[in-house]
CSV table of C-alpha atoms in Angstrom, one decimal:
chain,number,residue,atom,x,y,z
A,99,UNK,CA,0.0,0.0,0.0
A,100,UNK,CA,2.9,2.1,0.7
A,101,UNK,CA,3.2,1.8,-3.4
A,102,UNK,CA,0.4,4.1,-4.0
A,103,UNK,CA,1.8,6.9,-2.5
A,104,UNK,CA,4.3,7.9,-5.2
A,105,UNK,CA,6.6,10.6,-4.9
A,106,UNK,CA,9.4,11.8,-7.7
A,107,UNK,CA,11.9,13.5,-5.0
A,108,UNK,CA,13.5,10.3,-4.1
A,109,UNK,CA,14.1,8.9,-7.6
A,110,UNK,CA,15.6,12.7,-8.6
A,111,UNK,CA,17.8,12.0,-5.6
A,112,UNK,CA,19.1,8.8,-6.5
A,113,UNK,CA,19.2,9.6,-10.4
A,114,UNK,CA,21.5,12.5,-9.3
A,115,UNK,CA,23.3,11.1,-6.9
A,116,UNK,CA,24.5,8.2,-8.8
A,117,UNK,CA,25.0,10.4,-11.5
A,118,UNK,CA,27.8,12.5,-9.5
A,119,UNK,CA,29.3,9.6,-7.8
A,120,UNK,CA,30.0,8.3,-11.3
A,121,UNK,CA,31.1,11.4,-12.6
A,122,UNK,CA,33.3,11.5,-9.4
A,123,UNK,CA,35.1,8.8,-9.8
A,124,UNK,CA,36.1,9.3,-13.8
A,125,UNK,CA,39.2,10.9,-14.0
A,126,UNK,CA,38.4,11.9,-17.5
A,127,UNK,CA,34.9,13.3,-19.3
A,128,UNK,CA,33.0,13.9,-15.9
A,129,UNK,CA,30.6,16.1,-17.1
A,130,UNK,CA,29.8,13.5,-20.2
A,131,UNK,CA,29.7,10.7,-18.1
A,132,UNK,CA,27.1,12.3,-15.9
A,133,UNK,CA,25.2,13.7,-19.0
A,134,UNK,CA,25.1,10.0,-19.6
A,135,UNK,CA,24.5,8.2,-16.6
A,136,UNK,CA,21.5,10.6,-16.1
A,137,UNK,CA,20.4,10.6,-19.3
A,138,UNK,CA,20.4,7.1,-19.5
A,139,UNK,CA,18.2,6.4,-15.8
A,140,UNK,CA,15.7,8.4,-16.6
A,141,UNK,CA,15.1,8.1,-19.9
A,142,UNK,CA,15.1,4.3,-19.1
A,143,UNK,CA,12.9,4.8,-16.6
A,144,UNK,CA,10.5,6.3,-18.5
A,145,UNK,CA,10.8,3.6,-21.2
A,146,UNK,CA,10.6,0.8,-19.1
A,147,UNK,CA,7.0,2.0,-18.0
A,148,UNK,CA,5.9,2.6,-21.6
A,149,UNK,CA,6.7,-0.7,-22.5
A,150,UNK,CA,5.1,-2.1,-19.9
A,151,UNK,CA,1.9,-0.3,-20.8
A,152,UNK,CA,2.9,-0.8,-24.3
A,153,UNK,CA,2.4,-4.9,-23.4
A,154,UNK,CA,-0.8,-4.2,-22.2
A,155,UNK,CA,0.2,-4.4,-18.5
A,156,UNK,CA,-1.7,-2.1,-15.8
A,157,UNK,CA,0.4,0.0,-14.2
A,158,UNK,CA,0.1,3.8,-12.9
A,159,UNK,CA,2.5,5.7,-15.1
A,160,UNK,CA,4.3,8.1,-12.0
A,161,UNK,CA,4.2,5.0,-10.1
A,162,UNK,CA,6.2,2.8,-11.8
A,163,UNK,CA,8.9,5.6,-12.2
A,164,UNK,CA,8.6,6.3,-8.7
A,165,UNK,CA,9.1,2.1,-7.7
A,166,UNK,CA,12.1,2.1,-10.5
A,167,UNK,CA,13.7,5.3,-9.0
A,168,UNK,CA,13.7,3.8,-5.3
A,169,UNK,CA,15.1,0.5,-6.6
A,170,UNK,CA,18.4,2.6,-7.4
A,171,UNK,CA,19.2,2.8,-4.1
A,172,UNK,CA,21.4,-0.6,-4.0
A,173,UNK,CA,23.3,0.7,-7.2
A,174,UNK,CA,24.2,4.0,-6.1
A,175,UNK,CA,25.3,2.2,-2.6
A,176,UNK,CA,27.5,0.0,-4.9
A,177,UNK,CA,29.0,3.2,-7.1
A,178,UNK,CA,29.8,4.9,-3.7
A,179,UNK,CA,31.9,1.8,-2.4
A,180,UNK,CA,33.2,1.3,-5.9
A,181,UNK,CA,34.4,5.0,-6.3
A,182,UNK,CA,36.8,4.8,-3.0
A,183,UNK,CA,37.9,0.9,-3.8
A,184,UNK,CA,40.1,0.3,-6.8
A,185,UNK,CA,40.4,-3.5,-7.1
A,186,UNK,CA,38.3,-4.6,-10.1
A,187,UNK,CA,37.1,-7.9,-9.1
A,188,UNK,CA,36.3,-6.3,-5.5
A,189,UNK,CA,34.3,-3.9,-8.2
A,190,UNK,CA,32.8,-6.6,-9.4
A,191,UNK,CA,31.8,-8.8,-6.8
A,192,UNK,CA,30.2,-5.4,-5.0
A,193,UNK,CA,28.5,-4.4,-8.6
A,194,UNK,CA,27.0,-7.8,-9.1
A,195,UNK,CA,25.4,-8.0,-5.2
A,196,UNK,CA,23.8,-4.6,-5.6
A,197,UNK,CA,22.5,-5.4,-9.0
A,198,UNK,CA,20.8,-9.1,-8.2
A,199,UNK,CA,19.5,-6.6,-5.2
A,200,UNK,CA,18.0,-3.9,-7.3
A,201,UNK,CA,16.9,-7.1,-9.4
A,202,UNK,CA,15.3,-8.4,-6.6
A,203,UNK,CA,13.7,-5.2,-5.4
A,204,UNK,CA,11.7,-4.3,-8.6
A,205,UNK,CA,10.8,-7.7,-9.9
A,206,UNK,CA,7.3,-8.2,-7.8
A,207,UNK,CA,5.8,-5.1,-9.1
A,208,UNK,CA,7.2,-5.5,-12.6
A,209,UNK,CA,6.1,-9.2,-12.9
A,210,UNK,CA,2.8,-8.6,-11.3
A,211,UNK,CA,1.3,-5.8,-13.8
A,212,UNK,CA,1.5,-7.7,-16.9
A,213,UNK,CA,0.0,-10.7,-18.2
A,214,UNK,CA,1.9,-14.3,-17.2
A,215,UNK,CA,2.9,-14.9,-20.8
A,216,UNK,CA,4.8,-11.5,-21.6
A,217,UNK,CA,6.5,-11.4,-18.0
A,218,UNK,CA,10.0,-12.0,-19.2
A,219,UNK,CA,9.0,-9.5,-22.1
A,220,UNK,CA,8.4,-6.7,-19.4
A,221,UNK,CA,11.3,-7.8,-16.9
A,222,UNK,CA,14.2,-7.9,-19.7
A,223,UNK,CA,14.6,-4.4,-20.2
A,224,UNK,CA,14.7,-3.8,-16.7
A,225,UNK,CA,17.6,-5.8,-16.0
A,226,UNK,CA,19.0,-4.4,-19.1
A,227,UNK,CA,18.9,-1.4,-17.5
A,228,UNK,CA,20.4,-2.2,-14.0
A,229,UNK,CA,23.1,-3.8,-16.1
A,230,UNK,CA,24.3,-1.3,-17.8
A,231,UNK,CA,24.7,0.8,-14.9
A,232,UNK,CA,26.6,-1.9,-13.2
A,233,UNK,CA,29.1,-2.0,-16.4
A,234,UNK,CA,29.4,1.6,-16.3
A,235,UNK,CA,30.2,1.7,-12.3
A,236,UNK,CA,32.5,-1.0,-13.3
A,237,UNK,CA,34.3,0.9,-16.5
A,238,UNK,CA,34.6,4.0,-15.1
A,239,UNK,CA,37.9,4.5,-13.1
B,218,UNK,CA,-6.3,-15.6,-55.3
B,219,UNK,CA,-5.3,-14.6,-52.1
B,220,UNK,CA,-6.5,-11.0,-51.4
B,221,UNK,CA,-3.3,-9.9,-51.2
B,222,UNK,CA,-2.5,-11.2,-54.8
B,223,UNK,CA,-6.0,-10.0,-55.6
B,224,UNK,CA,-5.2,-6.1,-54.5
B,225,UNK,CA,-1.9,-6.4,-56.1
B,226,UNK,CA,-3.1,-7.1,-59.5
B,227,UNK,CA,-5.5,-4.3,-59.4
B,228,UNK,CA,-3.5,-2.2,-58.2
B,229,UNK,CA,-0.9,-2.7,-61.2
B,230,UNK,CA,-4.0,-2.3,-63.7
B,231,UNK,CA,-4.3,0.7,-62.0
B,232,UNK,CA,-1.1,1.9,-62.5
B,233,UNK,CA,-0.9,0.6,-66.2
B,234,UNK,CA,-4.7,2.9,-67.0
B,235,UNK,CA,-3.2,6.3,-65.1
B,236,UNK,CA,0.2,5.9,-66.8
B,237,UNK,CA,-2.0,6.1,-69.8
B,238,UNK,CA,-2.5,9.4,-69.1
B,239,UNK,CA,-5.4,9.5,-66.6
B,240,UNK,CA,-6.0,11.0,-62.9
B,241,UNK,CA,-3.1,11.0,-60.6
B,242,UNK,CA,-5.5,12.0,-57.8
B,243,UNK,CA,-7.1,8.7,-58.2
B,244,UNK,CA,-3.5,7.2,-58.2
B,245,UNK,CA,-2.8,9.0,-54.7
B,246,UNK,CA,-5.9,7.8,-53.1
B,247,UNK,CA,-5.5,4.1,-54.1
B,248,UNK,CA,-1.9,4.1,-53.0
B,249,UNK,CA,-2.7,5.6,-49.7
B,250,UNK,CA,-5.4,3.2,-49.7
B,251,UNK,CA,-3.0,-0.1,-50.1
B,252,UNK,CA,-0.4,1.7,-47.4
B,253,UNK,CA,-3.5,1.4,-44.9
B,254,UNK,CA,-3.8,-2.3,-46.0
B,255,UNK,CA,-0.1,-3.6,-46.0
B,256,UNK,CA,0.6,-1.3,-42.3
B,257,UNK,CA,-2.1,-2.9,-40.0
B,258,UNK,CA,-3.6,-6.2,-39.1
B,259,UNK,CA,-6.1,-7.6,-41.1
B,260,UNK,CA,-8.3,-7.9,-38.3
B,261,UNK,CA,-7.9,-4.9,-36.5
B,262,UNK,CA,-8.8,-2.1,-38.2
B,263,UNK,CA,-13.0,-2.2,-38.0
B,264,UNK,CA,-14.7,0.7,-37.7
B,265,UNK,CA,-16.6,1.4,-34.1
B,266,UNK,CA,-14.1,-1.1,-32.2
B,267,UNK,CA,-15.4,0.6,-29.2
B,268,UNK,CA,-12.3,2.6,-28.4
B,269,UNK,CA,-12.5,7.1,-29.0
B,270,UNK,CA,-10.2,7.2,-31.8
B,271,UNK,CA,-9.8,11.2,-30.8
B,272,UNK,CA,-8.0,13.7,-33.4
B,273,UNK,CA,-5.8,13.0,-36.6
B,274,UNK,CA,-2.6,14.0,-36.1
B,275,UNK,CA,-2.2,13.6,-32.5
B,276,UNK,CA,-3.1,10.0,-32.1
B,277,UNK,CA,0.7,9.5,-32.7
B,278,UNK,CA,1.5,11.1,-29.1
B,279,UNK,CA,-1.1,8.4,-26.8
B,280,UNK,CA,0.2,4.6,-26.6
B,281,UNK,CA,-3.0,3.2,-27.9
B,282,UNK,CA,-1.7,3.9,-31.1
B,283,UNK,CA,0.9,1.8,-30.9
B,284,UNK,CA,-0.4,-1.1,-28.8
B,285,UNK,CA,-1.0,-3.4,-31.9
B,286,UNK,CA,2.3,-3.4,-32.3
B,287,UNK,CA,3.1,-4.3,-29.3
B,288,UNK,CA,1.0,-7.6,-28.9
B,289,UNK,CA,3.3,-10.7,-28.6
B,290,UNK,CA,4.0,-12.8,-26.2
B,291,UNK,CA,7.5,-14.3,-25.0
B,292,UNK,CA,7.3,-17.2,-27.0
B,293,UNK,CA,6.3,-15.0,-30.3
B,294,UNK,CA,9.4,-12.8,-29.4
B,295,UNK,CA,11.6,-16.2,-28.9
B,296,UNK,CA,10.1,-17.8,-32.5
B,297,UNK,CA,10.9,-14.9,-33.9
B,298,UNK,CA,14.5,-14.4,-33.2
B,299,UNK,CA,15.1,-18.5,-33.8
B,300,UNK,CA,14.1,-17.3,-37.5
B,301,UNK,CA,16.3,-14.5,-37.9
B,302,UNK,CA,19.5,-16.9,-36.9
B,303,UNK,CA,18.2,-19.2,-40.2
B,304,UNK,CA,18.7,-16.7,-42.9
B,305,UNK,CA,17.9,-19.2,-46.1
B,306,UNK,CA,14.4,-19.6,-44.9
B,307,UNK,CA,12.8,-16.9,-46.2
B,308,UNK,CA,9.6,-17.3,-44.2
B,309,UNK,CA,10.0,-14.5,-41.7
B,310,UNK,CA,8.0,-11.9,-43.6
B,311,UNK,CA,5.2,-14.3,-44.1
B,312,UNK,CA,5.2,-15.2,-40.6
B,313,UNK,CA,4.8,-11.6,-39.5
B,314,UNK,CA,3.0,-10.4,-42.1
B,315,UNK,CA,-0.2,-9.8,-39.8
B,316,UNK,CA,1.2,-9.3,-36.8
B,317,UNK,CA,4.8,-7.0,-36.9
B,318,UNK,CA,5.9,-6.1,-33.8
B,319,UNK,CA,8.3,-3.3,-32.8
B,320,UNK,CA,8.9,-4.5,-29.2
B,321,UNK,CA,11.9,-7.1,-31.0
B,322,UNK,CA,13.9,-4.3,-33.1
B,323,UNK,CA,13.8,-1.6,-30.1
B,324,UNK,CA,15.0,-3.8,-27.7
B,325,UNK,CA,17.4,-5.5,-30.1
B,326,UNK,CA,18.5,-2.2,-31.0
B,327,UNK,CA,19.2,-1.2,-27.3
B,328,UNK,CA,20.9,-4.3,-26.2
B,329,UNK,CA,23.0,-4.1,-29.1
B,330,UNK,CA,24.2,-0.2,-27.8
B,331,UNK,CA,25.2,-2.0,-25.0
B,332,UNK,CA,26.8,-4.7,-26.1
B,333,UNK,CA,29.2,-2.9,-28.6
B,334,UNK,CA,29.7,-0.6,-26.4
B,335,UNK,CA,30.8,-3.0,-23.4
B,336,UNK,CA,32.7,-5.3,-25.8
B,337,UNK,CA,34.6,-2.1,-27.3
B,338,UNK,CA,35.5,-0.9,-23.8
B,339,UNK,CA,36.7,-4.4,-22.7
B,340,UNK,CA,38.7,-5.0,-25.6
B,341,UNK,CA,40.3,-1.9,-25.4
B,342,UNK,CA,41.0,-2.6,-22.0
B,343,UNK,CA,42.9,-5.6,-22.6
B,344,UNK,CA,44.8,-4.3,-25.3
B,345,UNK,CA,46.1,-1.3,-22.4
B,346,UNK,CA,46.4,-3.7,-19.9
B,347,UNK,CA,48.4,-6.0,-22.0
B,348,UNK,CA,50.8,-3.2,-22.8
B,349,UNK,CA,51.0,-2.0,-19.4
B,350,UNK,CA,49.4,1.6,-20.6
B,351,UNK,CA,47.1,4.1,-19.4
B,352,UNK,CA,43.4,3.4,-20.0
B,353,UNK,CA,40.3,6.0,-19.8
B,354,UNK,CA,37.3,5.1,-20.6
B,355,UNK,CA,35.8,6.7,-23.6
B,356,UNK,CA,31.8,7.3,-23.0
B,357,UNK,CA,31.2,8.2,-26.6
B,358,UNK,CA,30.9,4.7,-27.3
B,359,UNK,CA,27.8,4.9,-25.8
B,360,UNK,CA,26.6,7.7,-27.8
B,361,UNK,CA,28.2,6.7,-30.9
B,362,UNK,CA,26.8,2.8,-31.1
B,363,UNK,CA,23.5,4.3,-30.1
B,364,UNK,CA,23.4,7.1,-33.0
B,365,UNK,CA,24.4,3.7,-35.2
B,366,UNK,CA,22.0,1.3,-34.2
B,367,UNK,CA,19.4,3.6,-34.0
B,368,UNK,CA,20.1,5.3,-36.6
B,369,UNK,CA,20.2,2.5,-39.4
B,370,UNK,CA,17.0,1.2,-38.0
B,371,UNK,CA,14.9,4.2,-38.6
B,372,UNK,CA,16.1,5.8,-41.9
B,373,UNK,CA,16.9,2.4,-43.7
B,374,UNK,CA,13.2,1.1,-43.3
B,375,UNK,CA,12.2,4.6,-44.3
B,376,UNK,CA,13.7,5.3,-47.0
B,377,UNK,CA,13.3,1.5,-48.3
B,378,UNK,CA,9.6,2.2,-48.0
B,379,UNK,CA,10.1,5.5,-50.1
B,380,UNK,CA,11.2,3.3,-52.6
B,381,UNK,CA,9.3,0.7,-52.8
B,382,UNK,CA,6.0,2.5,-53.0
B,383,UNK,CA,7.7,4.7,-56.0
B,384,UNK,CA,8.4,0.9,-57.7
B,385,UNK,CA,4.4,-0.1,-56.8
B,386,UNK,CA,5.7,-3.0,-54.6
B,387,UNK,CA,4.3,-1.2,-51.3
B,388,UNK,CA,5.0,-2.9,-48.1
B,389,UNK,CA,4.1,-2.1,-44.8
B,390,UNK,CA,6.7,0.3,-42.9
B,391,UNK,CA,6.1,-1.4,-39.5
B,392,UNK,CA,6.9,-5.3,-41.2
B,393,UNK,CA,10.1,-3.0,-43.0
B,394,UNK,CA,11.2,-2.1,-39.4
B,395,UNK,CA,10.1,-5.1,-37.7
B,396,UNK,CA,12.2,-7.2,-40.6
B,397,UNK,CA,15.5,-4.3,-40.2
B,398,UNK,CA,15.1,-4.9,-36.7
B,399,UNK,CA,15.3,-8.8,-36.0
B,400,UNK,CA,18.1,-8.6,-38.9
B,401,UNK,CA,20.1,-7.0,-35.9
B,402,UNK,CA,19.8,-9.9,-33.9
B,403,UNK,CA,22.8,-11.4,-35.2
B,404,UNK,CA,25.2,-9.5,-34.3
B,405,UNK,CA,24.7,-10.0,-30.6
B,406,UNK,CA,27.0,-13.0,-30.7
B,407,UNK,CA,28.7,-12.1,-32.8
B,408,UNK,CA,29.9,-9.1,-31.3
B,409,UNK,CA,30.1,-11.3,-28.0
B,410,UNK,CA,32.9,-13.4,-29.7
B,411,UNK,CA,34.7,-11.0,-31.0
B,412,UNK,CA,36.2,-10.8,-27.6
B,413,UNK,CA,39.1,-13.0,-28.6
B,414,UNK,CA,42.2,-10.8,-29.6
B,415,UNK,CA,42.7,-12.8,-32.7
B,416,UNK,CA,42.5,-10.3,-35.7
B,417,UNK,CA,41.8,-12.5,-39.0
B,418,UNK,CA,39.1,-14.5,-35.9
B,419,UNK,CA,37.3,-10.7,-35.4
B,420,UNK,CA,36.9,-10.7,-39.3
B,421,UNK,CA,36.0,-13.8,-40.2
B,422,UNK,CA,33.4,-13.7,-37.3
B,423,UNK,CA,32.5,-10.0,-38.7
B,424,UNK,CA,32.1,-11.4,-42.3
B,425,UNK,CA,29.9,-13.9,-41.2
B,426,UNK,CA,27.3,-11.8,-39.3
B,427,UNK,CA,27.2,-9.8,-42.2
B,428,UNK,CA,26.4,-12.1,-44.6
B,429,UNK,CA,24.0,-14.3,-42.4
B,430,UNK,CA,22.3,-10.9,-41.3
B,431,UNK,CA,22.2,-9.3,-45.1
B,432,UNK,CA,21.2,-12.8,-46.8
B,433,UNK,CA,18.3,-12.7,-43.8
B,434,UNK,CA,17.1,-9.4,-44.9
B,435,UNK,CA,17.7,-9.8,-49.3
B,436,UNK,CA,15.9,-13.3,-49.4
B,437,UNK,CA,13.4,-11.9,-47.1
B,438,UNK,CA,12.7,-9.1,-49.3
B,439,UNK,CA,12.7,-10.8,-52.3
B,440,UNK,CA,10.1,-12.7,-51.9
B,441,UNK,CA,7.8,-10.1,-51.4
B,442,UNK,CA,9.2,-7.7,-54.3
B,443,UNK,CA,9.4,-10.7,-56.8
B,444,UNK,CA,6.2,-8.3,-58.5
B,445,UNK,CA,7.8,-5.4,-58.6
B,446,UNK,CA,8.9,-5.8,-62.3
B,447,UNK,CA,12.4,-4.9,-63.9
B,448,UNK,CA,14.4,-3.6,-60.7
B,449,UNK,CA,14.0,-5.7,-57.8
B,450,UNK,CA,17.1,-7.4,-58.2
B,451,UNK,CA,18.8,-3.6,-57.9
B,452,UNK,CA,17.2,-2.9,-54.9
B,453,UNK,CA,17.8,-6.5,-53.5
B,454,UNK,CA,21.6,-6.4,-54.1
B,455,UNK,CA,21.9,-2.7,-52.6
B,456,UNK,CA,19.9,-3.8,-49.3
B,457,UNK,CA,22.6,-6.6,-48.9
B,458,UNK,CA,25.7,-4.4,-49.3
B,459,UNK,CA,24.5,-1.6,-47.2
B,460,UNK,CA,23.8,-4.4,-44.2
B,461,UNK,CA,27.3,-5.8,-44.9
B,462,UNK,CA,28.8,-2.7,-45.2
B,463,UNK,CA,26.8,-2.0,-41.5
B,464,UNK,CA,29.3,-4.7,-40.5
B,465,UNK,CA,32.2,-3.9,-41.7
B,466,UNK,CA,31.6,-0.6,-40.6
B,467,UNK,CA,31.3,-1.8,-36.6
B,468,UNK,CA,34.3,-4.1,-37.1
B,469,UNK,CA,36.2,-1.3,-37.8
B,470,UNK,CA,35.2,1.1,-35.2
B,471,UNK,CA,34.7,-1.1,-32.5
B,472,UNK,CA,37.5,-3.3,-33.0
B,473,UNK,CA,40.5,-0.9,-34.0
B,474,UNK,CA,42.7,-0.9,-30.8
B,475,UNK,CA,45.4,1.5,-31.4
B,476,UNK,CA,47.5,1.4,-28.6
């Protein structure tokens, strides 16, 4: 129930703050690599909710980037510990944990607001998504 | 006759009576006519389907009007892709003739950005490391493989399209992107094993793709544009280089480590 009171300040947060931590931690580009790593949260947030109503799933629009906002919060917990550490497979190991977590996080809502036979249509992107940022957190020394 | 066989034939009478010199404004209407036909479902475009159509042009902004393309399921998606890895087939246009879906090339498309561009950064990465160098890494990967992917997607269809209709063997834009789009598919693993630092490997692999994803798209084609008369083998031949030529092109980029 606590779903249905959406709010867009604590996605902004996250979007931003993983943004700078990436940026932070690139010792060349920053300002790209933010323009980037913001660019690409919320324009994929806003995507994976299209193509979720796209597959005929019932969602609330504001919602569902509210729900896919809050799930950052593993990932940016992961870019923050990854921005002090240097050891890439430490990187790794700390990148995959906070992505099966995100993972974890949004998959009930996603799965639940589309029709059984299109779930893993609706749930692909999103782990698309997540894993993408968890490549860049990785790449970006 | 099949309807489709049926519309085609009167539609090239057609042609034949206004090249003789008679109204072009019947021509226009007809054409748009067939465009209608070949874009949607059979079955889904009645009048009164119980849904407020609203306004002309700005049906293109709400999602309804593009939830019939949207309407597979997984195992749809998954039947679709197995046919895009069997390029001699042929069958893939006939199979989504009625029901084209652009969920497969847009998501293609983006995990495609994002495998070139992670493959690209790791095997630039090795090549540094190897070398004991510096390494940055370069974001305008991203933004570059996306600009690409995209890119060819959209305006290749589109302008395909153009020229089909001008050679009176329409076919729908959304099968054109649908068919563009699954071509992609291909490339995935490829791309994926072009990890190994092997340089004649990266363009054998690169050749391959090519020609299994432009044979794919040229047989496909063909056998819809078999009607169009005189020039389809042109316009067959030219779709098949420019998708080699797509490879060849992110072979090059991608996999060009200077160091």
């Amino acid at each position: 129930m606590a779903l249905r009171d959406w709010d867009l300040w604590g996605p902004f947060f996250f979007i931003v703050f993983l943004g700078l931590t990436l940026s932070w931690s690139a010792s060349v580009k920053k300002s790209e690599v933010f323009a980037v790593a913001f660019a690409l949260l919320a324009a994929g947030a806003v995507i994976l909710t299209l193509n979720v109503l796209l597959l005929g799933g019932h969602i609330v629009f504001f919602q569902s980037l509210s729900l896919l906002g809050y799930c950052l919060f593993p990932l940016d917990v992961g870019a923050l510990i990854c921005m002090m550490e240097n050891n890439v497979i430490l990187k790794m190991i700390v990148v995959c944990v906070t992505l099966a977590w995100s993972s974890w996080a949004a998959y009930p809502f996603m799965s639940s607001a589309v029709n059984l036979s299109r779930k893993a249509l609706a749930l692909y992107p999103v782990f698309l998504m997540y894993v993408s940022v968890g490549f860049l957190t990785i790449a970006i020394d | 006759m099949s309807p489709l066989n049926l519309q085609i034939r009167t539609f090239k009478r057609f042609l034949h009576r206004v090249h003789k010199g008679r109204s072009l404004v019947e021509l226009n209407l007809l054409m748009m006519l067939m465009a209608d036909t070949f874009s949607k479902p059979a079955g889904g475009s009645q009048p009164g389907s119980g849904e407020p159509q609203g306004s002309g042009w700005f049906r293109t902004f709400t999602i309804a009007a593009y939830k019939p393309y949207f309407d597979v399921d997984t195992s749809d998606i998954i039947d679709r892709l197995k046919e895009s890895l069997f390029p001699f087939r042929g069958t893939f246009t006939e199979k989504t003739a009625t029901n084209p879906d652009l969920y497969g090339p847009f998501w293609i498309c983006t995990t495609l950005i994002f495998v070139a561009a992670s493959i690209g950064t790791f095997v630039t990465y090795i090549a540094h490391k190897l070398k004991k160098k510096e390494w940055d890494y370069d974001i305008n990967l991203v933004t570059w493989s996306a600009g690409v992917f995209y890119g060819y997607v959209t305006v290749v269809p589109l302008i395909l399209y153009v020229i089909l209709k001008y050679f009176s063997a329409p076919s729908g834009l959304v099968q054109l992107f649908c068919l563009y789009g699954y071509s992609l598919f291909v490339f995935i693993p490829a791309l994926c094993l072009s990890v190994v630092p092997l340089e004649i490997f990266r363009w054998v692999i690169a050749g391959v793709a090519g020609f299994m994803s432009a044979t794919f798209v040229a047989l496909n084609l063909k056998a819809h544009i078999n009607s169009a008369g005189e020039r389809w083998f042109l316009i067959v031949t030219g779709i098949f280089l420019l998708q080699l030529a797509l490879a060849v092109v992110l072979k090059l980029y991608l996999f060009t480590v200077t160091v």
